[in-house]
Amino acid sequence: MSTATAQKKGFGATLWDYLTTVDHKKIAILYLVAGGIFFLAGGLEAMLIRIQLAVPDNDFVSAGLYNQLITMHGTTMIFLAAMPLIFALMNIAVPLQIGARDVAFPFLNSLGFWLFFFGGVLLNVSWFTGGAPDAGWTAYAPLSTTSPGHGVDYYVMGLQISGAGTLIGGINFLVTIVNMRAPGMTYMRMPLFTWTAFVTSVLILFAFPALTVGLFLMMFDRMFGANFFDPQMGGNHVIWEHLFWIFGHPEVYILVLPIFGLFSDIISTFSKKRLFGYSAMVFAVVLIGFLGFMVWAHHMFTTGLGPVANSIFAIATMAIAVPTGIKIFNWIFTMWGGSIRMTTPMLWTVAFIPSFTLGGFGGVMLAAAAADYQYHDTYFVVAHFHYVIVGGVVFGVFAGLHYWWPKFFGTMLSEKLGKLAFWPFFIGFHLTFFIQHFLGLMGMPRRYWKFLPNQDLDLGNLVSTIGAFLMAIGAVIFLINVIVTSVKGEKVSGDPWDGRTLEWSIPSPPPFYNFTQTPLVRGLDPLWIEKRQGNGKMTPAEPLGDIHMPNNSFIPFVMSLGLFIAGFGFIYQVDDKNWLIVGIAGMLITLGSMFVRSVKDDLGYHIHKEDLEKGAGSE
Amino acid sequence: MAKNTNSTSYEFYKQKNKEEMKYQLITFALMIIFTLVSFGMVIAEYNPMFTIPVIILLACVQVGFQLYYFMHMSHKGHGLPALFLYSGVFVALLTVLAMVTIVWW
Ligand code: HEM
Ligand SMILES: [Cu+2]
C-alpha cells in the first residue's frame, strides 16, 4: 500500500485508486476532470443559446428547450463548473502552500467531492427523463413552483446534494488552514491564495445554509404539497428571492475571491517582487467577504422593497467597489518596476485586470437603484456578470491551471499553445459580451427566446455569436494543449517558475505525503527567503520520522450514491407513492455507510522512516 | 526541583478547578431559576407582550452561560471559535432582520 503509487498500474487499479482516494492531490484531479466535463457541457449549452440568437426570429431551438438551455447553462456553470474548478485549485495548492501533508479531514474531502459529483449527475440526468429545469438558474417562485414536469425537482435535489458537498469542502478547508499550518506560518505569512481560500470557505460556511433552507422549502412546496411560496395559501414568494440571494451574492464572491488570491501569487511570482501592500490585500479580502453579506437585495431592486431598503442596499453595494479597487491598484503597483515575465499564467492575469474592472464598472452602474429599473433583466446584467465571472473566474482558472499544472501532473502545459489559446478566447470574450451592454441599454430583455428583425438588435447579436465561437476555439486549443502535454509526458522540476511559496519547494508532482519533513517558515514567500538568504532549500522543522497517513476508503462514494438514488425516489414519488421505496432504500444505503464508518476503526498507516530514506513514494 | 514545580502546579490546578466548579454550580442554579421564572410567568398569565420578550432575554443569557461556563469558551485559545460563532449569529440576525422589516412588516 505505502509504496503503491510508484509502480505502473492497470486501468482497473487506477480507477479503483481514484474511486477510493483521500489524497488531496488526487481529489484535486477528480474535481478538475469532473468540473472540466461540466464546463464543456455548459459551454455546449451556451453555444446553442448563441446560435439561436445569432439571427432574428430564429427557430433553431423551440421556446421550451431554450428555457431549459439557459437554466442549465447558468446552473451548470456556477455550481458544477466554476465551483469544482475552484475546489480543484484549492485542493492542489492550499495544503502545499501551508506546508501540510493533507487537509484536516481527508475522508470528508473525498465525501465532499462525491456528493458534488452525484448531485451534478442527477441534475443532468433530467435531460434524458423528460426535460431539464426551465425556471432560470435563480428558480424564482412561482415560476419554479408551478413549472410542470420534473425539471425543477431535479434542480432542487441535484443542488441540495451537491451543495452539501460544497459545505463539507468549505468546512474542511477552514479547519485545515486554522490547524495545519507549518511551524512559522503565521496568518500574516500565508500566501494570498491561501488567505482567499480561507475567506471563501468562511463565505461557504455562512452562505450555503441559506440555499439549503431555500431548496428545502421549495422541495416541500413542489413534492409534498406545502405552500411556503404560495401567496394564495398564506405563503410569500419573495422569501425565495431573499433566501436565494442571501446565498447568491456571497456565492459570486466565493467564486472570485480565490481567483483574486491566485492572481496575487502569480503577479508576485512573475514580477519577481513581493506583493505590494500585502496586509492591505488581506484586509481588502476580509472586507469584501464581510460586505458581501449585506448587499444581496441589489438583485431585488425592482421587487418593490421600497426606497429605504433600496437606498441602503445600493450604498452597501457601491462600498464593495472600494476594497476591490484597493486590490486592483495593489496588483498594478506590484507589477510596477518588477522584472516581468509574460508567461501564459501572467498573460491571463494581465488580461484579467482591465476585463474585470470593466465588469466592476457595470456593477456600480447597476448598483444605482433608480437606474437599475432600466437595466434590470436586460442584457446589460448579462454583460456585467459575464465580465466579472468569465473575465475573473474563467481567466483565473486558466491561469491557475497553467501555473499549477506541474503540481497536478508533473508536466508543463505548452507555453506556445497556451498563448495560442489565450488570444481567440480573450478577443472572443470581449466581442461576445461588450456589445451586450449596448443591447441591454437598447432594451433587449435577458432570457428571451427570440428577438424581432429591424429593431437595431440584429448586428449586435450576430457579433456576440461570432465572439462566442472564438471563445470556443480558444477552449478547444486549450484541450489540445492538455492532450499534447499528457502524450508527451515530459517531466519537469519541482520549481519550473522560480516560485516563492512552499509548493515549489517539493517535487512535481509531489510525493503522496507532500513533505518528507515539515518545513520551517521564516517569513512571507518562504521559499524566496531561502533562495535569497539561505541555500535555496527549506530548513526542516522536524527530524526525519514516521509519517502517519490515512487509508483509502470507498465509503464516501457509496454514501453519495445512496443520496443519488434517494433523489430519484423523492422526485418520482409525486407521481406514484411506490417510488418512496426507492427514496428510503437510498437513504438506508447512505445511513448504513455512515454507520459502518462510525463503528469501524480506521486508524490509517505509517510510512516508516527507513522507507522514506529509500525514497518511497517519490517518482 | 521538578517534583516541587509539579506539586505547586497541581495545587494551582486544583484551586482553579475548584473555582470553576463553583461557577458551574452557580450558573446551573441560575439556569434552573430562569426556567422556573419563565414557567411561572406563563402560569401566572402575565401579559404576553411582557412575558415573551422576558423569556427570550432569559434564553439568550442561558445560551451565554452554556457557552462560557459549560463549553469552556471563556478559556484561552477559543478566540477563533468565538469569532466564527459571533459572525454566524450576525449573519443569521441580519437575515431575520431583513425578513422581518422588508418581507413581513
Ligand atoms: C463592484 C462590484 C460589483 C457590483 C457593484 C455588482 C452589482 C451588481 C448588481 C446591482 C446586480 C443586479 C443587477 C440586476 O439584476 O438588475 C448584479 C448582478 C450580478 N452580478 Fe454583480 N456586482 C459586482 C461584482 C460582481 C462579481 C465580482 C461577480 C461574480 C464574480 C458578480 C456576479 C453577478 C451575477 C452572477 C449577477 C446576475 C445574477 C442574475 O440575475 O442572474 N458581480 N451585480
Ligand atoms: Cu450581487
mmCIF file of N, CA and C in Angstrom, chain B:
data_model
loop_
_atom_site.group_PDB
_atom_site.id
_atom_site.type_symbol
_atom_site.label_atom_id
_atom_site.label_comp_id
_atom_site.label_asym_id
_atom_site.label_seq_id
_atom_site.Cartn_x
_atom_site.Cartn_y
_atom_site.Cartn_z
ATOM 1 N N MET B 1 13.414 19.331 42.598
ATOM 2 C CA MET B 1 13.054 20.587 41.930
ATOM 3 C C MET B 1 11.870 20.377 41.003
ATOM 4 N N ALA B 2 12.061 19.338 40.127
ATOM 5 C CA ALA B 2 10.975 19.044 39.195
ATOM 6 C C ALA B 2 9.708 18.657 39.942
ATOM 7 N N LYS B 3 9.957 17.866 41.006
ATOM 8 C CA LYS B 3 8.826 17.404 41.780
ATOM 9 C C LYS B 3 8.092 18.597 42.391
ATOM 10 N N ASN B 4 8.933 19.536 42.846
ATOM 11 C CA ASN B 4 8.381 20.717 43.501
ATOM 12 C C ASN B 4 7.422 21.496 42.594
ATOM 13 N N THR B 5 7.917 21.835 41.365
ATOM 14 C CA THR B 5 7.045 22.589 40.451
ATOM 15 C C THR B 5 5.786 21.803 40.158
ATOM 16 N N ASN B 6 5.983 20.464 40.046
ATOM 17 C CA ASN B 6 4.816 19.650 39.781
ATOM 18 C C ASN B 6 3.747 19.820 40.840
ATOM 19 N N SER B 7 4.184 19.773 42.086
ATOM 20 C CA SER B 7 3.179 19.818 43.143
ATOM 21 C C SER B 7 2.551 21.205 43.235
ATOM 22 N N THR B 8 3.378 22.273 42.965
ATOM 23 C CA THR B 8 2.729 23.587 43.008
ATOM 24 C C THR B 8 1.720 23.727 41.877
ATOM 25 N N SER B 9 2.097 23.190 40.692
ATOM 26 C CA SER B 9 1.146 23.332 39.601
ATOM 27 C C SER B 9 -0.088 22.486 39.891
ATOM 28 N N TYR B 10 0.120 21.356 40.608
ATOM 29 C CA TYR B 10 -1.025 20.537 40.987
ATOM 30 C C TYR B 10 -1.959 21.345 41.878
ATOM 31 N N GLU B 11 -1.327 22.006 42.871
ATOM 32 C CA GLU B 11 -2.134 22.832 43.781
ATOM 33 C C GLU B 11 -2.897 23.901 43.012
ATOM 34 N N PHE B 12 -2.163 24.516 42.044
ATOM 35 C CA PHE B 12 -2.736 25.601 41.270
ATOM 36 C C PHE B 12 -3.962 25.128 40.491
ATOM 37 N N TYR B 13 -3.803 23.958 39.826
ATOM 38 C CA TYR B 13 -4.927 23.466 39.025
ATOM 39 C C TYR B 13 -6.088 23.034 39.895
ATOM 40 N N LYS B 14 -5.723 22.495 41.080
ATOM 41 C CA LYS B 14 -6.780 22.067 41.987
ATOM 42 C C LYS B 14 -7.619 23.279 42.382
ATOM 43 N N GLN B 15 -6.900 24.357 42.724
ATOM 44 C CA GLN B 15 -7.575 25.589 43.107
ATOM 45 C C GLN B 15 -8.465 26.085 41.973
ATOM 46 N N LYS B 16 -7.883 26.015 40.741
ATOM 47 C CA LYS B 16 -8.601 26.539 39.582
ATOM 48 C C LYS B 16 -9.853 25.714 39.299
ATOM 49 N N ASN B 17 -9.693 24.384 39.367
ATOM 50 C CA ASN B 17 -10.834 23.518 39.112
ATOM 51 C C ASN B 17 -11.940 23.771 40.112
ATOM 52 N N LYS B 18 -11.504 24.022 41.354
ATOM 53 C CA LYS B 18 -12.484 24.250 42.404
ATOM 54 C C LYS B 18 -13.301 25.493 42.083
ATOM 55 N N GLU B 19 -12.568 26.513 41.659
ATOM 56 C CA GLU B 19 -13.242 27.765 41.327
ATOM 57 C C GLU B 19 -14.221 27.556 40.176
ATOM 58 N N GLU B 20 -13.736 26.780 39.184
ATOM 59 C CA GLU B 20 -14.575 26.562 38.016
ATOM 60 C C GLU B 20 -15.837 25.803 38.401
ATOM 61 N N MET B 21 -15.635 24.821 39.260
ATOM 62 C CA MET B 21 -16.771 24.033 39.738
ATOM 63 C C MET B 21 -17.795 24.948 40.391
ATOM 64 N N LYS B 22 -17.269 25.900 41.168
ATOM 65 C CA LYS B 22 -18.165 26.822 41.870
ATOM 66 C C LYS B 22 -19.010 27.598 40.855
ATOM 67 N N TYR B 23 -18.331 28.116 39.824
ATOM 68 C CA TYR B 23 -19.060 28.886 38.800
ATOM 69 C C TYR B 23 -20.094 28.022 38.099
ATOM 70 N N GLN B 24 -19.705 26.765 37.836
ATOM 71 C CA GLN B 24 -20.643 25.905 37.129
ATOM 72 C C GLN B 24 -21.883 25.661 37.957
ATOM 73 N N LEU B 25 -21.660 25.474 39.273
ATOM 74 C CA LEU B 25 -22.818 25.233 40.140
ATOM 75 C C LEU B 25 -23.713 26.469 40.194
ATOM 76 N N ILE B 26 -23.055 27.638 40.311
ATOM 77 C CA ILE B 26 -23.858 28.864 40.390
ATOM 78 C C ILE B 26 -24.676 29.043 39.118
ATOM 79 N N THR B 27 -24.016 28.877 37.965
ATOM 80 C CA THR B 27 -24.762 29.095 36.725
ATOM 81 C C THR B 27 -25.846 28.036 36.564
ATOM 82 N N PHE B 28 -25.534 26.818 36.989
ATOM 83 C CA PHE B 28 -26.548 25.769 36.892
ATOM 84 C C PHE B 28 -27.783 26.157 37.700
ATOM 85 N N ALA B 29 -27.532 26.634 38.923
ATOM 86 C CA ALA B 29 -28.654 27.056 39.769
ATOM 87 C C ALA B 29 -29.409 28.204 39.106
ATOM 88 N N LEU B 30 -28.659 29.164 38.578
ATOM 89 C CA LEU B 30 -29.305 30.309 37.925
ATOM 90 C C LEU B 30 -30.177 29.855 36.766
ATOM 91 N N MET B 31 -29.675 28.876 36.010
ATOM 92 C CA MET B 31 -30.433 28.429 34.847
ATOM 93 C C MET B 31 -31.729 27.774 35.269
ATOM 94 N N ILE B 32 -31.667 27.021 36.360
ATOM 95 C CA ILE B 32 -32.914 26.409 36.838
ATOM 96 C C ILE B 32 -33.890 27.494 37.289
ATOM 97 N N ILE B 33 -33.338 28.503 37.985
ATOM 98 C CA ILE B 33 -34.212 29.591 38.435
ATOM 99 C C ILE B 33 -34.858 30.290 37.235
ATOM 100 N N PHE B 34 -34.029 30.543 36.211
ATOM 101 C CA PHE B 34 -34.563 31.189 34.997
ATOM 102 C C PHE B 34 -35.720 30.391 34.416
ATOM 103 N N THR B 35 -35.516 29.083 34.363
ATOM 104 C CA THR B 35 -36.555 28.232 33.782
ATOM 105 C C THR B 35 -37.827 28.316 34.620
ATOM 106 N N LEU B 36 -37.642 28.271 35.943
ATOM 107 C CA LEU B 36 -38.811 28.361 36.823
ATOM 108 C C LEU B 36 -39.523 29.693 36.622
ATOM 109 N N VAL B 37 -38.738 30.766 36.535
ATOM 110 C CA VAL B 37 -39.339 32.090 36.332
ATOM 111 C C VAL B 37 -40.150 32.111 35.041
ATOM 112 N N SER B 38 -39.565 31.540 33.983
ATOM 113 C CA SER B 38 -40.268 31.533 32.696
ATOM 114 C C SER B 38 -41.597 30.813 32.820
ATOM 115 N N PHE B 39 -41.533 29.601 33.376
ATOM 116 C CA PHE B 39 -42.785 28.858 33.535
ATOM 117 C C PHE B 39 -43.761 29.611 34.420
ATOM 118 N N GLY B 40 -43.216 30.177 35.477
ATOM 119 C CA GLY B 40 -44.059 30.913 36.418
ATOM 120 C C GLY B 40 -44.817 32.028 35.731
ATOM 121 N N MET B 41 -44.114 32.759 34.873
ATOM 122 C CA MET B 41 -44.777 33.885 34.208
ATOM 123 C C MET B 41 -45.910 33.395 33.317
ATOM 124 N N VAL B 42 -45.680 32.256 32.661
ATOM 125 C CA VAL B 42 -46.739 31.743 31.786
ATOM 126 C C VAL B 42 -47.929 31.281 32.619
ATOM 127 N N ILE B 43 -47.617 30.568 33.709
ATOM 128 C CA ILE B 43 -48.704 30.051 34.548
ATOM 129 C C ILE B 43 -49.507 31.204 35.150
ATOM 130 N N ALA B 44 -48.784 32.283 35.551
ATOM 131 C CA ALA B 44 -49.458 33.424 36.176
ATOM 132 C C ALA B 44 -50.217 34.267 35.160
ATOM 133 N N GLU B 45 -50.101 33.903 33.901
ATOM 134 C CA GLU B 45 -50.817 34.584 32.825
ATOM 135 C C GLU B 45 -50.591 36.090 32.807
ATOM 136 N N TYR B 46 -49.296 36.448 32.849
ATOM 137 C CA TYR B 46 -48.971 37.857 32.629
ATOM 138 C C TYR B 46 -49.270 38.222 31.183
ATOM 139 N N ASN B 47 -49.265 39.512 30.904
ATOM 140 C CA ASN B 47 -49.456 39.981 29.539
ATOM 141 C C ASN B 47 -48.361 39.395 28.626
ATOM 142 N N PRO B 48 -48.735 38.677 27.518
ATOM 143 C CA PRO B 48 -47.733 38.068 26.634
ATOM 144 C C PRO B 48 -46.721 39.081 26.096
ATOM 145 N N MET B 49 -47.156 40.347 25.922
ATOM 146 C CA MET B 49 -46.220 41.363 25.430
ATOM 147 C C MET B 49 -45.071 41.566 26.403
ATOM 148 N N PHE B 50 -45.274 41.213 27.646
ATOM 149 C CA PHE B 50 -44.217 41.288 28.644
ATOM 150 C C PHE B 50 -43.498 39.943 28.738
ATOM 151 N N THR B 51 -44.279 38.881 28.816
ATOM 152 C CA THR B 51 -43.703 37.559 29.052
ATOM 153 C C THR B 51 -42.745 37.131 27.940
ATOM 154 N N ILE B 52 -43.190 37.303 26.670
ATOM 155 C CA ILE B 52 -42.390 36.776 25.560
ATOM 156 C C ILE B 52 -41.004 37.420 25.496
ATOM 157 N N PRO B 53 -40.914 38.769 25.515
ATOM 158 C CA PRO B 53 -39.562 39.348 25.492
ATOM 159 C C PRO B 53 -38.711 38.898 26.670
ATOM 160 N N VAL B 54 -39.302 38.798 27.842
ATOM 161 C CA VAL B 54 -38.502 38.407 29.001
ATOM 162 C C VAL B 54 -37.982 36.984 28.831
ATOM 163 N N ILE B 55 -38.846 36.094 28.337
ATOM 164 C CA ILE B 55 -38.391 34.711 28.149
ATOM 165 C C ILE B 55 -37.258 34.657 27.130
ATOM 166 N N ILE B 56 -37.396 35.435 26.038
ATOM 167 C CA ILE B 56 -36.330 35.443 25.030
ATOM 168 C C ILE B 56 -35.028 35.943 25.642
ATOM 169 N N LEU B 57 -35.136 37.013 26.457
ATOM 170 C CA LEU B 57 -33.944 37.553 27.105
ATOM 171 C C LEU B 57 -33.287 36.493 27.982
ATOM 172 N N LEU B 58 -34.116 35.825 28.810
ATOM 173 C CA LEU B 58 -33.565 34.801 29.696
ATOM 174 C C LEU B 58 -32.905 33.692 28.880
ATOM 175 N N ALA B 59 -33.520 33.351 27.741
ATOM 176 C CA ALA B 59 -32.953 32.295 26.894
ATOM 177 C C ALA B 59 -31.570 32.701 26.396
ATOM 178 N N CYS B 60 -31.449 33.977 25.988
ATOM 179 C CA CYS B 60 -30.144 34.431 25.493
ATOM 180 C C CYS B 60 -29.092 34.317 26.584
ATOM 181 N N VAL B 61 -29.458 34.742 27.782
ATOM 182 C CA VAL B 61 -28.496 34.658 28.882
ATOM 183 C C VAL B 61 -28.101 33.202 29.116
ATOM 184 N N GLN B 62 -29.080 32.302 29.028
ATOM 185 C CA GLN B 62 -28.770 30.885 29.246
ATOM 186 C C GLN B 62 -27.800 30.358 28.205
ATOM 187 N N VAL B 63 -28.000 30.785 26.947
ATOM 188 C CA VAL B 63 -27.074 30.349 25.899
ATOM 189 C C VAL B 63 -25.660 30.811 26.255
ATOM 190 N N GLY B 64 -25.563 32.057 26.709
ATOM 191 C CA GLY B 64 -24.256 32.574 27.121
ATOM 192 C C GLY B 64 -23.641 31.722 28.216
ATOM 193 N N PHE B 65 -24.418 31.409 29.240
ATOM 194 C CA PHE B 65 -23.922 30.552 30.326
ATOM 195 C C PHE B 65 -23.410 29.235 29.778
ATOM 196 N N GLN B 66 -24.243 28.626 28.925
ATOM 197 C CA GLN B 66 -23.855 27.350 28.334
ATOM 198 C C GLN B 66 -22.484 27.457 27.695
ATOM 199 N N LEU B 67 -22.359 28.448 26.808
ATOM 200 C CA LEU B 67 -21.134 28.553 26.021
ATOM 201 C C LEU B 67 -19.947 28.834 26.908
ATOM 202 N N TYR B 68 -20.112 29.787 27.841
ATOM 203 C CA TYR B 68 -18.929 30.232 28.567
ATOM 204 C C TYR B 68 -18.584 29.371 29.765
ATOM 205 N N TYR B 69 -19.594 28.851 30.476
ATOM 206 C CA TYR B 69 -19.255 28.112 31.687
ATOM 207 C C TYR B 69 -19.257 26.618 31.488
ATOM 208 N N PHE B 70 -20.083 26.108 30.550
ATOM 209 C CA PHE B 70 -20.103 24.658 30.387
ATOM 210 C C PHE B 70 -19.283 24.210 29.190
ATOM 211 N N MET B 71 -19.233 25.032 28.157
ATOM 212 C CA MET B 71 -18.459 24.620 26.988
ATOM 213 C C MET B 71 -17.102 25.332 26.947
ATOM 214 N N HIS B 72 -16.724 25.954 28.055
ATOM 215 C CA HIS B 72 -15.366 26.470 28.244
ATOM 216 C C HIS B 72 -14.933 27.511 27.230
ATOM 217 N N MET B 73 -15.872 28.301 26.713
ATOM 218 C CA MET B 73 -15.444 29.299 25.749
ATOM 219 C C MET B 73 -14.675 30.429 26.427
ATOM 220 N N SER B 74 -14.800 30.519 27.783
ATOM 221 C CA SER B 74 -14.058 31.567 28.481
ATOM 222 C C SER B 74 -12.565 31.238 28.547
ATOM 223 N N HIS B 75 -12.223 29.976 28.298
ATOM 224 C CA HIS B 75 -10.809 29.601 28.387
ATOM 225 C C HIS B 75 -9.994 30.184 27.239
ATOM 226 N N LYS B 76 -8.675 30.126 27.421
ATOM 227 C CA LYS B 76 -7.803 30.650 26.373
ATOM 228 C C LYS B 76 -7.854 29.753 25.137
ATOM 229 N N GLY B 77 -7.560 30.333 23.984
ATOM 230 C CA GLY B 77 -7.477 29.524 22.763
ATOM 231 C C GLY B 77 -8.819 29.296 22.101
ATOM 232 N N HIS B 78 -9.847 29.973 22.580
ATOM 233 C CA HIS B 78 -11.156 29.809 21.959
ATOM 234 C C HIS B 78 -11.563 31.065 21.202
ATOM 235 N N GLY B 79 -10.597 31.897 20.901
ATOM 236 C CA GLY B 79 -10.901 33.149 20.205
ATOM 237 C C GLY B 79 -11.532 32.926 18.844
ATOM 238 N N LEU B 80 -10.943 31.974 18.091
ATOM 239 C CA LEU B 80 -11.418 31.762 16.738
ATOM 240 C C LEU B 80 -12.830 31.173 16.705
ATOM 241 N N PRO B 81 -13.079 30.112 17.496
ATOM 242 C CA PRO B 81 -14.462 29.630 17.536
ATOM 243 C C PRO B 81 -15.432 30.743 17.922
ATOM 244 N N ALA B 82 -15.026 31.594 18.871
ATOM 245 C CA ALA B 82 -15.912 32.685 19.278
ATOM 246 C C ALA B 82 -16.162 33.626 18.108
ATOM 247 N N LEU B 83 -15.098 33.935 17.377
ATOM 248 C CA LEU B 83 -15.247 34.824 16.221
ATOM 249 C C LEU B 83 -16.244 34.248 15.217
ATOM 250 N N PHE B 84 -16.083 32.938 14.939
ATOM 251 C CA PHE B 84 -16.976 32.315 13.965
ATOM 252 C C PHE B 84 -18.401 32.281 14.473
ATOM 253 N N LEU B 85 -18.531 31.991 15.769
ATOM 254 C CA LEU B 85 -19.864 31.940 16.354
ATOM 255 C C LEU B 85 -20.565 33.277 16.206
ATOM 256 N N TYR B 86 -19.820 34.350 16.553
ATOM 257 C CA TYR B 86 -20.470 35.659 16.505
ATOM 258 C C TYR B 86 -20.737 36.087 15.068
ATOM 259 N N SER B 87 -19.835 35.719 14.154
ATOM 260 C CA SER B 87 -20.125 36.049 12.757
ATOM 261 C C SER B 87 -21.389 35.339 12.298
ATOM 262 N N GLY B 88 -21.505 34.059 12.689
ATOM 263 C CA GLY B 88 -22.697 33.301 12.312
ATOM 264 C C GLY B 88 -23.947 33.945 12.881
ATOM 265 N N VAL B 89 -23.869 34.330 14.152
ATOM 266 C CA VAL B 89 -25.016 34.986 14.788
ATOM 267 C C VAL B 89 -25.353 36.275 14.039
ATOM 268 N N PHE B 90 -24.313 37.003 13.669
ATOM 269 C CA PHE B 90 -24.506 38.262 12.958
ATOM 270 C C PHE B 90 -25.234 38.035 11.635
ATOM 271 N N VAL B 91 -24.766 37.056 10.859
ATOM 272 C CA VAL B 91 -25.391 36.789 9.565
ATOM 273 C C VAL B 91 -26.839 36.348 9.755
ATOM 274 N N ALA B 92 -27.055 35.475 10.743
ATOM 275 C CA ALA B 92 -28.413 34.985 10.976
ATOM 276 C C ALA B 92 -29.329 36.133 11.387
ATOM 277 N N LEU B 93 -28.825 37.008 12.278
ATOM 278 C CA LEU B 93 -29.657 38.125 12.732
ATOM 279 C C LEU B 93 -29.997 39.055 11.575
ATOM 280 N N LEU B 94 -28.991 39.272 10.720
ATOM 281 C CA LEU B 94 -29.211 40.141 9.564
ATOM 282 C C LEU B 94 -30.336 39.578 8.692
ATOM 283 N N THR B 95 -30.290 38.275 8.486
ATOM 284 C CA THR B 95 -31.319 37.615 7.683
ATOM 285 C C THR B 95 -32.692 37.808 8.303
ATOM 286 N N VAL B 96 -32.758 37.522 9.596
ATOM 287 C CA VAL B 96 -34.047 37.637 10.265
ATOM 288 C C VAL B 96 -34.530 39.085 10.236
ATOM 289 N N LEU B 97 -33.605 40.013 10.494
ATOM 290 C CA LEU B 97 -33.972 41.428 10.488
ATOM 291 C C LEU B 97 -34.546 41.824 9.127
ATOM 292 N N ALA B 98 -33.868 41.382 8.069
ATOM 293 C CA ALA B 98 -34.339 41.737 6.726
ATOM 294 C C ALA B 98 -35.712 41.147 6.464
ATOM 295 N N MET B 99 -35.887 39.898 6.824
ATOM 296 C CA MET B 99 -37.180 39.249 6.613
ATOM 297 C C MET B 99 -38.267 40.013 7.350
ATOM 298 N N VAL B 100 -37.977 40.339 8.619
ATOM 299 C CA VAL B 100 -38.998 40.994 9.430
ATOM 300 C C VAL B 100 -39.322 42.375 8.870
ATOM 301 N N THR B 101 -38.278 43.142 8.523
ATOM 302 C CA THR B 101 -38.554 44.521 8.116
ATOM 303 C C THR B 101 -39.066 44.628 6.694
ATOM 304 N N ILE B 102 -38.484 43.856 5.740
ATOM 305 C CA ILE B 102 -38.944 44.123 4.380
ATOM 306 C C ILE B 102 -39.850 43.066 3.794
ATOM 307 N N VAL B 103 -40.012 41.938 4.443
ATOM 308 C CA VAL B 103 -40.973 40.973 3.874
ATOM 309 C C VAL B 103 -42.286 40.994 4.630
ATOM 310 N N TRP B 104 -42.201 40.918 5.943
ATOM 311 C CA TRP B 104 -43.448 40.710 6.694
ATOM 312 C C TRP B 104 -44.048 41.972 7.271
ATOM 313 N N TRP B 105 -43.228 43.051 7.340
ATOM 314 C CA TRP B 105 -43.743 44.234 8.036
ATOM 315 C C TRP B 105 -44.919 44.816 7.270
#
